[in-house]
CSV table of C-alpha atoms and ligand atoms in Angstrom, one decimal:
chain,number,residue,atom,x,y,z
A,1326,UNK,CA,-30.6,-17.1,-26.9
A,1327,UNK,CA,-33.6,-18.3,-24.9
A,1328,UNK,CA,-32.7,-20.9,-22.5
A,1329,UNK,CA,-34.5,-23.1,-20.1
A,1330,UNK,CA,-32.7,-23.8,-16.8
A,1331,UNK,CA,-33.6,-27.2,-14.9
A,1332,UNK,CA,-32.7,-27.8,-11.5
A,1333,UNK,CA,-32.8,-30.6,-8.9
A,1334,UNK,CA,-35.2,-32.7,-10.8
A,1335,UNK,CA,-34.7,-35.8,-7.9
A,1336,UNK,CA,-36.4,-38.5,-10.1
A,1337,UNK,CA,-39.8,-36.4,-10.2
A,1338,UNK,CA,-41.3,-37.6,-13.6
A,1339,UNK,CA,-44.2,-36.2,-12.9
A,1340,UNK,CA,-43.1,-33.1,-12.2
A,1341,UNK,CA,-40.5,-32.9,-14.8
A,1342,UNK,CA,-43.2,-33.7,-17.3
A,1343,UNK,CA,-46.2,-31.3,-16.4
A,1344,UNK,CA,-42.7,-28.1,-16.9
A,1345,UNK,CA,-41.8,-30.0,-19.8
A,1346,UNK,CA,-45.4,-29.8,-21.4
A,1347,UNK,CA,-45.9,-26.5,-19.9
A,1348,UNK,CA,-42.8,-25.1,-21.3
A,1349,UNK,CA,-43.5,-26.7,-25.1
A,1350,UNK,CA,-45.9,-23.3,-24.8
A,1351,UNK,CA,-43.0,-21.0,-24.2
A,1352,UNK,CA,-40.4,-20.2,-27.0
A,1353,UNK,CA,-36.7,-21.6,-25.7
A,1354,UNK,CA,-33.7,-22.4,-27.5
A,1355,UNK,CA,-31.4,-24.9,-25.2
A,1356,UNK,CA,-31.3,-26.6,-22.0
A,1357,UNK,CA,-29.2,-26.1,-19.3
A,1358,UNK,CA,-29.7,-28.9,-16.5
A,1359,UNK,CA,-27.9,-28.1,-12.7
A,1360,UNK,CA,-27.7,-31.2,-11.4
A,1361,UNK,CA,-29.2,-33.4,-9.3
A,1362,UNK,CA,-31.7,-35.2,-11.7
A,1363,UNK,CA,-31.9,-38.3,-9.0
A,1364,UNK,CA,-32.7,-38.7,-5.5
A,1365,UNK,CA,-35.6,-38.6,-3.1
A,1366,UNK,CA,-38.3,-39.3,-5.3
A,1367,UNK,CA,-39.1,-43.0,-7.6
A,1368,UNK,CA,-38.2,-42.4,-11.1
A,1369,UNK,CA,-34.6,-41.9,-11.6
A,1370,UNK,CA,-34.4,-44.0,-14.9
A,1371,UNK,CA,-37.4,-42.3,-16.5
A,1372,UNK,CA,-35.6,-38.8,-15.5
A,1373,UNK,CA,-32.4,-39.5,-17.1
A,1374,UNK,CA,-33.5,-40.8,-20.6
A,1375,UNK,CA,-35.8,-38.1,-20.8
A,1376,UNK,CA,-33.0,-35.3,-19.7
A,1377,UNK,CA,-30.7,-37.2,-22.0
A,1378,UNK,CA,-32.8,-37.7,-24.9
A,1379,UNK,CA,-33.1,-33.5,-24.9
A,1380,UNK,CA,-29.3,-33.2,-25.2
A,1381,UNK,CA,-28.9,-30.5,-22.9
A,1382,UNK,CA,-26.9,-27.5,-23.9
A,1383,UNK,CA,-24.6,-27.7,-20.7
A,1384,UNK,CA,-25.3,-30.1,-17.9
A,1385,UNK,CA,-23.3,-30.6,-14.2
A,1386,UNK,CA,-23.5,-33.2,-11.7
A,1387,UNK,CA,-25.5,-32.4,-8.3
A,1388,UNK,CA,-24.5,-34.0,-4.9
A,1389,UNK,CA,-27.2,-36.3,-5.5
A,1390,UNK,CA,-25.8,-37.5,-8.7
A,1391,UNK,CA,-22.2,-38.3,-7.1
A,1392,UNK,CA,-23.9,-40.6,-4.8
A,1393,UNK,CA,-26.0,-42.7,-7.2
A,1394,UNK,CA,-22.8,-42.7,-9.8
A,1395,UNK,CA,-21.1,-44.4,-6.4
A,1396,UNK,CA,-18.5,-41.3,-6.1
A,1397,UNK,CA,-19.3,-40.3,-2.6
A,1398,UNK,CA,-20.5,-42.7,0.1
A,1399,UNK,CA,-23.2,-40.5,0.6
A,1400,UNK,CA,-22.2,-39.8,4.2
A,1401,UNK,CA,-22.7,-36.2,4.7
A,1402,UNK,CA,-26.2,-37.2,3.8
A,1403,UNK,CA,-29.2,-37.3,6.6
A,1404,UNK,CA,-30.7,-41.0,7.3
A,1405,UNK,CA,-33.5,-40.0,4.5
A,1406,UNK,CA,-31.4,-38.7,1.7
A,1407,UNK,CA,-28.6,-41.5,2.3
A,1408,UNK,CA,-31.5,-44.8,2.2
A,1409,UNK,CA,-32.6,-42.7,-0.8
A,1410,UNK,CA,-29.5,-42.4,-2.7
A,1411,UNK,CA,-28.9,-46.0,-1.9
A,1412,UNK,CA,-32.1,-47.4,-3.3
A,1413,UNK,CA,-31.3,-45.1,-6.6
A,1414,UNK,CA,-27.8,-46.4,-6.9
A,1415,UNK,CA,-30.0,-50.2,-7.1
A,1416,UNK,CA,-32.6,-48.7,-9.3
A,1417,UNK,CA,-30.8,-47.0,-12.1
A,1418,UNK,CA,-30.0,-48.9,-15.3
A,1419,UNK,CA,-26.4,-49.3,-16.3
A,1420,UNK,CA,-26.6,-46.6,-19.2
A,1421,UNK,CA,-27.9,-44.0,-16.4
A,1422,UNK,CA,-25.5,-44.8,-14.0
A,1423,UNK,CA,-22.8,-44.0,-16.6
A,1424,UNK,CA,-24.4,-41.0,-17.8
A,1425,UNK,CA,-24.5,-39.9,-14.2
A,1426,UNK,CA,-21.0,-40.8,-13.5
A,1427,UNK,CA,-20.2,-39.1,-16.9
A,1428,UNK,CA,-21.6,-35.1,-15.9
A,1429,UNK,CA,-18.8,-32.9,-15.1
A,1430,UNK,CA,-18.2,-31.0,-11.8
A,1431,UNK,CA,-19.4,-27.3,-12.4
A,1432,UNK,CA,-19.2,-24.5,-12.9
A,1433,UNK,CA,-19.0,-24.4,-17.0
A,1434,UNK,CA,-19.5,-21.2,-18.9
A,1435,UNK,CA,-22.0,-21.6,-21.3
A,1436,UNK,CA,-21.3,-18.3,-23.3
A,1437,UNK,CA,-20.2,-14.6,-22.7
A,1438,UNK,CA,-23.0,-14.0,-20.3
A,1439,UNK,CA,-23.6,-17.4,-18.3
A,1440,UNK,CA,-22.3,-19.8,-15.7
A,1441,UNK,CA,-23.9,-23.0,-14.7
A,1442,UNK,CA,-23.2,-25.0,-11.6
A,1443,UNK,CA,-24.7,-27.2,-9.0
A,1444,UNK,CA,-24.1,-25.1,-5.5
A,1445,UNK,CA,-22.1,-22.5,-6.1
A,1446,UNK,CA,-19.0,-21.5,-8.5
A,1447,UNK,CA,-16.3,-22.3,-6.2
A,1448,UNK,CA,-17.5,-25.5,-4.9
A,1449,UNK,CA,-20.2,-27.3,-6.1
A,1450,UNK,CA,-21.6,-28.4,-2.7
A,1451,UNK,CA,-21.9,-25.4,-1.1
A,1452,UNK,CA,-25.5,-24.0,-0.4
A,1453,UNK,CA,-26.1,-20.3,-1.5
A,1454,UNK,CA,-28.2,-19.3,1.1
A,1455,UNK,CA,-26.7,-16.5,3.2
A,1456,UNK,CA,-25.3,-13.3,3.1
A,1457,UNK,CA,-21.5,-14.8,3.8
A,1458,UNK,CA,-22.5,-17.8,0.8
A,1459,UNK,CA,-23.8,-15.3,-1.7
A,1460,UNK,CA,-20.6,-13.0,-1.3
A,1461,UNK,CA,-18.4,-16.2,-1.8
A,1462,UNK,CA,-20.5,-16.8,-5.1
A,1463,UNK,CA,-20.3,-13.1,-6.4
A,1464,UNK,CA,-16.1,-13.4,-5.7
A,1465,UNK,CA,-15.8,-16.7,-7.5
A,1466,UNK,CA,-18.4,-16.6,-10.4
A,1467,UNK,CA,-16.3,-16.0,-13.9
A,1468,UNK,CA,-19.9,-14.6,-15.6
A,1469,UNK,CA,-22.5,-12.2,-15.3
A,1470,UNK,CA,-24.7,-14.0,-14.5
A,1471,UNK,CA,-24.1,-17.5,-12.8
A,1472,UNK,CA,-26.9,-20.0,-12.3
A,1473,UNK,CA,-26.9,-22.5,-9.5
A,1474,UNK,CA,-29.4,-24.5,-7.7
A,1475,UNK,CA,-29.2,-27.0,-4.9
A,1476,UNK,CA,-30.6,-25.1,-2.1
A,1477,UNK,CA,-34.3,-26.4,-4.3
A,1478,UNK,CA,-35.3,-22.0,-3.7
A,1479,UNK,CA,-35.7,-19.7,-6.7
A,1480,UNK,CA,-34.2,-16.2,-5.6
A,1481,UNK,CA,-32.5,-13.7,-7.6
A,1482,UNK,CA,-29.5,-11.7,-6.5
A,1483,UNK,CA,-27.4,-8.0,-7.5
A,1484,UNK,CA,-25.2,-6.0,-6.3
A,1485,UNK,CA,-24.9,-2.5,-5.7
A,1486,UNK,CA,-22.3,-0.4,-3.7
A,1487,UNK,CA,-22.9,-2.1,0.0
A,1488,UNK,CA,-23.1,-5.5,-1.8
A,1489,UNK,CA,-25.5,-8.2,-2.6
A,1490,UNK,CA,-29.6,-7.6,-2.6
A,1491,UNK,CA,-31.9,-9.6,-2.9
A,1492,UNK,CA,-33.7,-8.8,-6.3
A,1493,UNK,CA,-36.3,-11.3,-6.5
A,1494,UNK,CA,-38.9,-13.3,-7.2
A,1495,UNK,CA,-41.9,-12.2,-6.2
A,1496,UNK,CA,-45.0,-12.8,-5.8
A,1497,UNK,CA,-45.8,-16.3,-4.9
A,1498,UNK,CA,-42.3,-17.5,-5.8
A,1499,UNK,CA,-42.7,-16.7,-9.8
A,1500,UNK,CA,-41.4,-13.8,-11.2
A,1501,UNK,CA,-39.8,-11.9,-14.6
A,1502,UNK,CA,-36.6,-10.3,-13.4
A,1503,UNK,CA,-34.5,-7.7,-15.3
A,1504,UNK,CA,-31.1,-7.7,-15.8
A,1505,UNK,CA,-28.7,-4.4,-16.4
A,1506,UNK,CA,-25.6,-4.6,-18.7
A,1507,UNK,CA,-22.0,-4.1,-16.4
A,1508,UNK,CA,-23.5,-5.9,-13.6
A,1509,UNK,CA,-23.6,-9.2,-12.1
A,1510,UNK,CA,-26.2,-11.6,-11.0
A,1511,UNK,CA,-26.6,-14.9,-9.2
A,1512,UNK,CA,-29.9,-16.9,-10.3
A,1513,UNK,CA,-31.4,-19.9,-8.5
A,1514,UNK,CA,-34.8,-21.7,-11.0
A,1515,UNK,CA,-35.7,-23.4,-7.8
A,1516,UNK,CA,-36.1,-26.9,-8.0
A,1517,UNK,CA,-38.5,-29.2,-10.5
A,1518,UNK,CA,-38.5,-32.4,-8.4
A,1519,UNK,CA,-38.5,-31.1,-4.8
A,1520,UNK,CA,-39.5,-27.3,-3.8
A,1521,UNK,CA,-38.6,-26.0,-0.3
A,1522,UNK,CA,-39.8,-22.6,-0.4
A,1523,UNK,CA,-44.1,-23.7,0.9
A,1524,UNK,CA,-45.4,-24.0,-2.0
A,1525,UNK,CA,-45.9,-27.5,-3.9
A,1526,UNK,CA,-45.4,-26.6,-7.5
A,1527,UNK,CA,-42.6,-27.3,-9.4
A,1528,UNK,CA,-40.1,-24.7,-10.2
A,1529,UNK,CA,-38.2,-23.7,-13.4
A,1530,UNK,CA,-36.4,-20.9,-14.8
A,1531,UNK,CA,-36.0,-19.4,-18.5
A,1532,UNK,CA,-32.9,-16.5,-19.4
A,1533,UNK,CA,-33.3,-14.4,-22.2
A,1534,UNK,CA,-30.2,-13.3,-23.1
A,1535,UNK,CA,-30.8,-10.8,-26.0
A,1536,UNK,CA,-33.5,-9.3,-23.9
A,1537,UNK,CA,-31.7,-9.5,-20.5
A,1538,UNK,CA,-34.4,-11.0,-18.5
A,1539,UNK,CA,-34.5,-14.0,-16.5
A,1540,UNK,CA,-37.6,-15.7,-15.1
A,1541,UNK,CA,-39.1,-17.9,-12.5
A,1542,UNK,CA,-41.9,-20.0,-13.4
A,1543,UNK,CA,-44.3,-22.0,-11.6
A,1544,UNK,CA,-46.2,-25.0,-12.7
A,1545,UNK,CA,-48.9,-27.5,-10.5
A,1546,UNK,CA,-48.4,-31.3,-11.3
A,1547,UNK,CA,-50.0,-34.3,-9.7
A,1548,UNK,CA,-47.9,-34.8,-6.0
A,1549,UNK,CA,-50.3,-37.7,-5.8
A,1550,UNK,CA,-48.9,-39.4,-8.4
A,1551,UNK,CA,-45.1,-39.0,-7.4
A,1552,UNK,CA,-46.3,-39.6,-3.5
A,1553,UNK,CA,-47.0,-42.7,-4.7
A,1554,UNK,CA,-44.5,-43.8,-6.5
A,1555,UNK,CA,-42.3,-43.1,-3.7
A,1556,UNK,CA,-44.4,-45.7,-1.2
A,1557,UNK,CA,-44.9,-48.2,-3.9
A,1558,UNK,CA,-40.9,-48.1,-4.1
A,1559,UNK,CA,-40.4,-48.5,-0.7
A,1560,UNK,CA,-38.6,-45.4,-0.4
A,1561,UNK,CA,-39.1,-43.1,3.4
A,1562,UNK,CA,-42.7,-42.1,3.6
A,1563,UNK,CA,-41.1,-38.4,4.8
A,1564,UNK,CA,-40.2,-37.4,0.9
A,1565,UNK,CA,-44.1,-38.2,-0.2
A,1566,UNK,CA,-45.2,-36.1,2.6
A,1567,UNK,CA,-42.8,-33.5,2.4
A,1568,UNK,CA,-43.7,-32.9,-1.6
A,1569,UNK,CA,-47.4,-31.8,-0.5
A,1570,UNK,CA,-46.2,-28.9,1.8
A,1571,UNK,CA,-43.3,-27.5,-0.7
A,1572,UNK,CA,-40.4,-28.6,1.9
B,2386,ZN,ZN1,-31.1,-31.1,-4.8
């Protein structure tokens, strides 16, 4: 099975079409989506008919999502994220609200090899981002390998006797990574709407299951376009600028 993985996609049309048309080029079989298809950027609506209209394989809600569904009051949010999950919880369309409020908390196995969820496998708000985090993940994941996003940077981790190391990508972010059969892995894609690792592109990530690989891909789209959409909209000037410098 070929899968495309698609994480925090934050209402970047733009962005989620120039990986979508990129990635008609590469054979894949089913979608997995990690959550947080709204927030920050303009175009929540036209995110969520076209994530809905490719039926994902397995889908969970992001933090994001929660907020524009009206779950959580947003309030571990910063002043930016909060005034932008507000102003999505106004823009979406009754359908994609419903859809939203509809995803299911992760993580889900998706088959013998591979968990999905939105921050990590025991609790889908917490950020895998440090040694303490990753060893949490490794503990609680139920599958080989378990994809998460939410921290919006592609990394790749394994074990080996001492614990967790740091397996990939590289260069430039982007990256083919192997996997060995009896171990376990922890895979971030990046993020599609909003990357945070310096470099502007949008991020995605494809698992080959009969071949044991999984892979980090990297794809220019117009951050013009989505910059401004977000000051047409009204939204905090910060989350144009921040999509030009990848943070
Ligand atoms: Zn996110």
């Amino acid at each position: 099975m070929r899968y495309l993985v698609l994480s925090d996609i934050h209402s970047n049309i733009d962005a989620l079409e120039a990986v979508l048309d990129t990635a008609a080029n590469v054979p894949w079989d089913r979608l997995l989506v990690l959550g947080d298809l709204v927030g920050y950027c303009a175009e929540p609506n036209a995110v969520v008919d076209r994530v809905r209209a490719m039926a994902p394989e397995a889908i969970v809600r992001g933090n994001h999502d929660k907020a524009a569904a009206g779950f959580d009051a947003a309030e571990d949010f910063n002043l930016v994220a909060r005034q932008a999950a507000e102003w999505t919880a106004a823009a979406l369309n009754r359908e994609n609200r419903q859809y939203l409020a509809s995803l299911p908390r992760g993580p889900i196995a998706v088959d013998p090899l591979i968990e999905i969820c939105h921050g990590a496998p025991g609790d889908e708000d917490d950020y895998v981002v440090n040694e303490e985090s990753i060893r949490r993940a490794f503990m609680a994941s139920s599958r080989p390998l378990c994809i998460f996003g939410h921290t919006h940077i592609g990394v790749f981790y394994g074990e080996d006797e001492r614990g967790p190391v740091l397996l990939g990508p590289e260069p430039e972010g982007a990256g083919r990574m192997r996997m060995l059969a009896g171990r376990r892995y922890l895979f971030n894609p990046g993020s599609v709407g909003q990357p945070r690792d310096a470099d502007p592109r949008a991020s995605y990530g494809l698992v080959d299951t009969a071949r044991m690989l999984v892979e980090i891909r990297r794809v220019p789209y117009p951050v013009e376009r989505a910059q401004a959409r977000i000051l047409n909209a009204g939204l905090p000037t910060v989350l144009a600028d921040r999509l030009a410098v990848g943070r």
